[in-house]
Tab-separated table of C-alpha atoms in Angstrom:
chain	number	residue	atom	x	y	z
A	14	MET	CA	101.551	104.823	145.800
A	15	GLU	CA	102.965	108.341	146.131
A	16	LYS	CA	104.915	108.576	143.137
A	17	SER	CA	103.882	105.620	140.471
A	18	VAL	CA	104.340	104.995	136.693
A	19	LEU	CA	102.074	102.653	134.674
A	20	VAL	CA	103.880	100.792	131.410
A	21	VAL	CA	101.871	100.259	128.643
A	22	ASP	CA	102.116	98.933	125.330
A	23	ASN	CA	100.990	100.084	122.332
A	24	ALA	CA	97.495	98.501	122.582
A	25	SER	CA	95.015	100.309	120.871
A	26	TYR	CA	92.770	101.038	123.670
A	27	HIS	CA	95.717	102.513	125.319
A	28	ASN	CA	96.051	105.164	123.085
A	29	VAL	CA	93.149	106.847	122.760
A	30	LYS	CA	93.776	110.207	122.029
A	31	ASP	CA	92.023	113.059	123.558
A	32	GLU	CA	91.110	114.789	120.628
A	33	LYS	CA	90.600	112.345	117.393
A	34	SER	CA	92.309	113.981	114.316
A	35	PRO	CA	90.999	113.341	110.873
A	36	THR	CA	92.537	110.626	108.887
A	37	SER	CA	93.492	110.397	105.055
A	38	GLY	CA	90.014	108.671	104.968
A	39	THR	CA	88.136	111.317	107.257
A	40	ARG	CA	85.262	113.597	104.961
A	41	LYS	CA	86.413	117.194	103.203
A	42	ASP	CA	84.204	118.779	105.322
A	43	GLU	CA	85.218	117.143	108.528
A	44	MET	CA	89.041	118.273	107.706
A	45	ILE	CA	87.912	121.800	106.491
A	46	ASN	CA	86.296	121.901	109.658
A	47	TRP	CA	89.081	120.300	112.095
A	48	LEU	CA	91.359	123.468	109.984
A	49	THR	CA	88.766	125.744	111.058
A	50	GLN	CA	88.676	124.816	114.596
A	51	HIS	CA	92.633	124.919	114.476
A	52	ASN	CA	92.636	128.346	112.961
A	53	VAL	CA	94.740	127.093	109.934
A	54	GLU	CA	94.447	129.049	106.951
A	55	HIS	CA	93.458	126.656	103.738
A	56	ASN	CA	91.311	126.648	100.561
A	57	PRO	CA	88.299	124.763	100.810
A	58	LYS	CA	88.229	124.225	96.887
A	59	VAL	CA	91.555	122.231	97.409
A	60	THR	CA	91.742	118.373	97.120
A	61	LYS	CA	91.332	115.999	100.260
A	62	PRO	CA	95.026	114.846	99.794
A	63	GLU	CA	96.045	118.275	99.607
A	64	LEU	CA	93.552	119.106	103.218
A	65	TYR	CA	95.507	115.947	105.025
A	66	LYS	CA	98.694	117.136	104.034
A	67	LEU	CA	98.062	121.028	105.792
A	68	ILE	CA	96.705	119.210	108.316
A	69	LYS	CA	99.571	116.378	109.374
A	70	HIS	CA	101.549	119.473	108.859
A	71	HIS	CA	99.523	121.414	111.824
A	72	MET	CA	98.603	118.458	114.008
A	73	GLU	CA	100.200	118.766	117.516
A	74	GLN	CA	103.441	117.115	117.591
A	75	GLU	CA	103.155	116.392	121.107
A	76	THR	CA	99.878	113.834	121.013
A	77	THR	CA	98.007	113.815	124.160
A	78	TYR	CA	95.783	110.443	125.370
A	79	ARG	CA	92.924	110.396	127.557
A	80	LEU	CA	94.796	107.418	129.975
A	81	ASP	CA	97.492	109.916	130.306
A	82	THR	CA	95.712	113.149	131.055
A	83	LEU	CA	93.257	110.903	133.609
A	84	LEU	CA	96.535	109.656	135.137
A	85	GLU	CA	98.251	112.922	135.677
A	86	GLN	CA	95.012	114.189	137.417
A	87	HIS	CA	95.597	111.500	140.003
A	88	GLY	CA	99.481	112.357	140.312
A	89	ARG	CA	100.643	109.427	137.880
A	90	LYS	CA	102.406	109.385	134.933
A	91	VAL	CA	102.508	107.182	131.999
A	92	LEU	CA	105.394	105.404	129.947
A	93	ARG	CA	104.867	104.109	126.747
A	94	LEU	CA	106.783	101.190	125.232
A	95	PRO	CA	108.003	101.608	121.752
A	96	PRO	CA	106.301	99.420	119.610
A	97	TYR	CA	106.555	95.483	119.086
A	98	HIS	CA	109.078	95.075	121.948
A	99	PRO	CA	107.117	93.348	124.557
A	100	GLU	CA	110.372	91.605	125.619
A	101	LEU	CA	110.501	95.189	127.830
A	102	ASN	CA	107.734	94.813	129.290
A	103	PRO	CA	107.901	92.729	132.700
A	104	ILE	CA	104.132	91.969	132.446
A	105	GLU	CA	104.634	89.903	129.505
A	106	LYS	CA	106.896	87.939	131.521
A	107	ILE	CA	104.364	87.355	134.048
A	108	TRP	CA	101.396	86.897	132.218
A	109	ALA	CA	103.356	83.843	130.183
A	110	MET	CA	104.367	82.491	133.761
A	111	VAL	CA	100.400	82.406	134.685
A	112	LYS	CA	99.282	80.904	131.672
A	113	ASN	CA	102.338	78.184	131.725
A	114	ARG	CA	101.171	76.992	135.107
A	115	VAL	CA	97.212	77.140	134.252
A	116	ALA	CA	97.448	75.155	131.212
A	117	ALA	CA	99.630	72.514	133.122
A	118	ARG	CA	97.015	72.108	135.810
A	119	ASN	CA	93.812	72.617	133.870
A	120	ILE	CA	91.840	69.305	133.642
A	121	THR	CA	88.606	70.486	133.149
A	122	PHE	CA	88.890	73.430	130.728
A	123	LYS	CA	85.625	75.323	132.519
A	124	LEU	CA	85.933	78.914	132.570
A	125	ASN	CA	85.158	78.935	136.316
A	126	ASP	CA	88.118	76.532	137.230
A	127	VAL	CA	90.745	78.152	135.241
A	128	GLU	CA	89.876	81.774	136.551
A	129	GLY	CA	89.985	80.189	140.222
A	130	LEU	CA	93.499	78.811	138.722
A	131	ALA	CA	94.863	82.171	137.679
A	132	ARG	CA	94.090	83.876	141.113
A	133	GLU	CA	95.931	81.388	142.446
A	134	GLU	CA	99.149	81.082	140.357
A	135	PHE	CA	98.824	85.420	140.127
A	136	SER	CA	98.819	85.304	144.073
A	137	LYS	CA	101.776	82.970	143.887
A	138	ILE	CA	103.893	86.021	141.996
A	139	THR	CA	106.823	87.154	144.652
A	140	VAL	CA	108.124	90.615	144.973
A	141	ASP	CA	111.369	88.905	144.101
A	142	ASP	CA	109.857	87.649	141.022
A	143	TRP	CA	108.790	91.253	139.892
A	144	SER	CA	112.293	92.294	140.847
A	145	ASN	CA	113.785	89.853	138.920
A	146	LEU	CA	112.091	90.078	135.715
A	147	CYS	CA	112.450	94.118	135.961
A	148	ASN	CA	116.455	93.718	136.310
A	149	HIS	CA	116.360	91.466	133.593
A	150	VAL	CA	114.484	93.631	131.465
A	151	ASN	CA	116.604	96.801	132.307
A	152	LYS	CA	119.998	94.475	131.745
A	153	TYR	CA	117.962	93.582	128.195
A	154	GLU	CA	117.263	97.483	127.720
A	155	ASN	CA	121.035	98.335	128.389
A	156	GLU	CA	122.372	95.503	125.960
A	157	LEU	CA	120.162	97.334	123.133
A	158	ILE	CA	121.015	100.432	124.274
A	159	GLU	CA	124.905	99.399	123.860
A	160	LYS	CA	124.058	97.453	120.455
A	161	GLN	CA	122.298	100.707	119.005
A	162	HIS	CA	125.819	102.295	117.514
A	163	ILE	CA	126.223	98.935	115.249
A	164	LEU	CA	122.500	99.300	113.759
A	165	ASP	CA	123.125	103.248	113.020
A	166	ASN	CA	126.736	102.571	111.429
A	167	PHE	CA	124.908	100.140	109.327
A	168	THR	CA	122.244	101.979	108.180
A	169	GLU	CA	124.336	104.925	107.796
A	170	SER	CA	125.868	102.746	104.919
A	171	LEU	CA	123.144	101.527	102.987
A	172	VAL	CA	122.832	102.994	99.371
A	173	PHE	CA	120.035	102.391	97.555
A	174	SER	CA	120.082	102.511	93.608
A	175	VAL	CA	116.799	103.936	92.087
A	176	ASN	CA	116.472	102.900	88.389
A	177	THR	CA	115.836	106.337	86.659
A	178	GLY	CA	115.266	104.153	82.873
A	179	SER	CA	112.517	104.509	80.539
A	180	SER	CA	110.517	101.306	81.283
A	181	ASP	CA	110.370	98.833	83.934
A	182	GLU	CA	110.737	96.683	80.966
A	183	ASP	CA	114.402	97.159	80.335
A	184	ASP	CA	115.363	95.718	83.496
A	185	PHE	CA	112.237	93.255	84.637
A	186	GLY	CA	110.765	92.644	81.462
A	187	SER	CA	112.507	88.957	80.656
A	188	VAL	CA	111.669	87.927	84.392
A	189	PHE	CA	108.364	88.574	84.500
A	190	SER	CA	106.908	88.217	80.855
A	191	ASP	CA	104.305	85.793	80.262
A	192	SER	CA	106.198	84.023	77.495
A	193	ASN	CA	105.319	80.345	77.241
A	194	ASP	CA	109.326	79.564	77.988
A	195	SER	CA	109.596	80.405	81.197
A	196	ASP	CA	113.389	78.769	81.530
A	197	ASP	CA	114.930	82.344	79.502
A	198	GLY	CA	113.087	84.488	82.579
A	199	LEU	CA	114.425	82.614	85.650
A	200	ALA	CA	117.894	82.072	84.014
A	201	ARG	CA	118.860	85.321	85.407
A	202	ILE	CA	117.596	84.659	89.017
A	203	GLU	CA	120.366	83.455	90.968
A	204	PRO	CA	120.223	81.693	94.391
A	205	LEU	CA	120.561	83.252	97.540
A	206	ASN	CA	123.640	81.380	99.570
């Protein structure tokens, strides 16, 4: 395992930061301490939201995580999957395969028996299984990359209109009114086809 990469998803325990940065809910004195420790010029008399805005501006662009630091000490790299894309992680397919096999064979519902079945099913996973799943994920990833231009073109063409009128009542008042004649407000609502 001279050269190896650990693929991780976005589970919170994979993403523990080396240094905990303040959040908007952090106490004001802690925000001030963070700014002072990072040599950021600030006025301690401003509000918490103003301090937090300054903190966000000065936070490191490249966040370092404990897992990355630990693995780098041993010559390993971490590859983080994009959020909400388990289909890009072959281990998810392995887990599904093992869980289905265990569920099909589990007749006692005892923890020790389930553990034994899981170990047995994991031992049946072959190098070819892994290779096939990795190839499947690579193929799917390439399909997503090829289709990215469609999403880019679509989002570039979106136009958002913002109502700059003086009151929401002008546009929505009759729809959301508290009047007893509820049909009047619903007359302007059309069903989607």
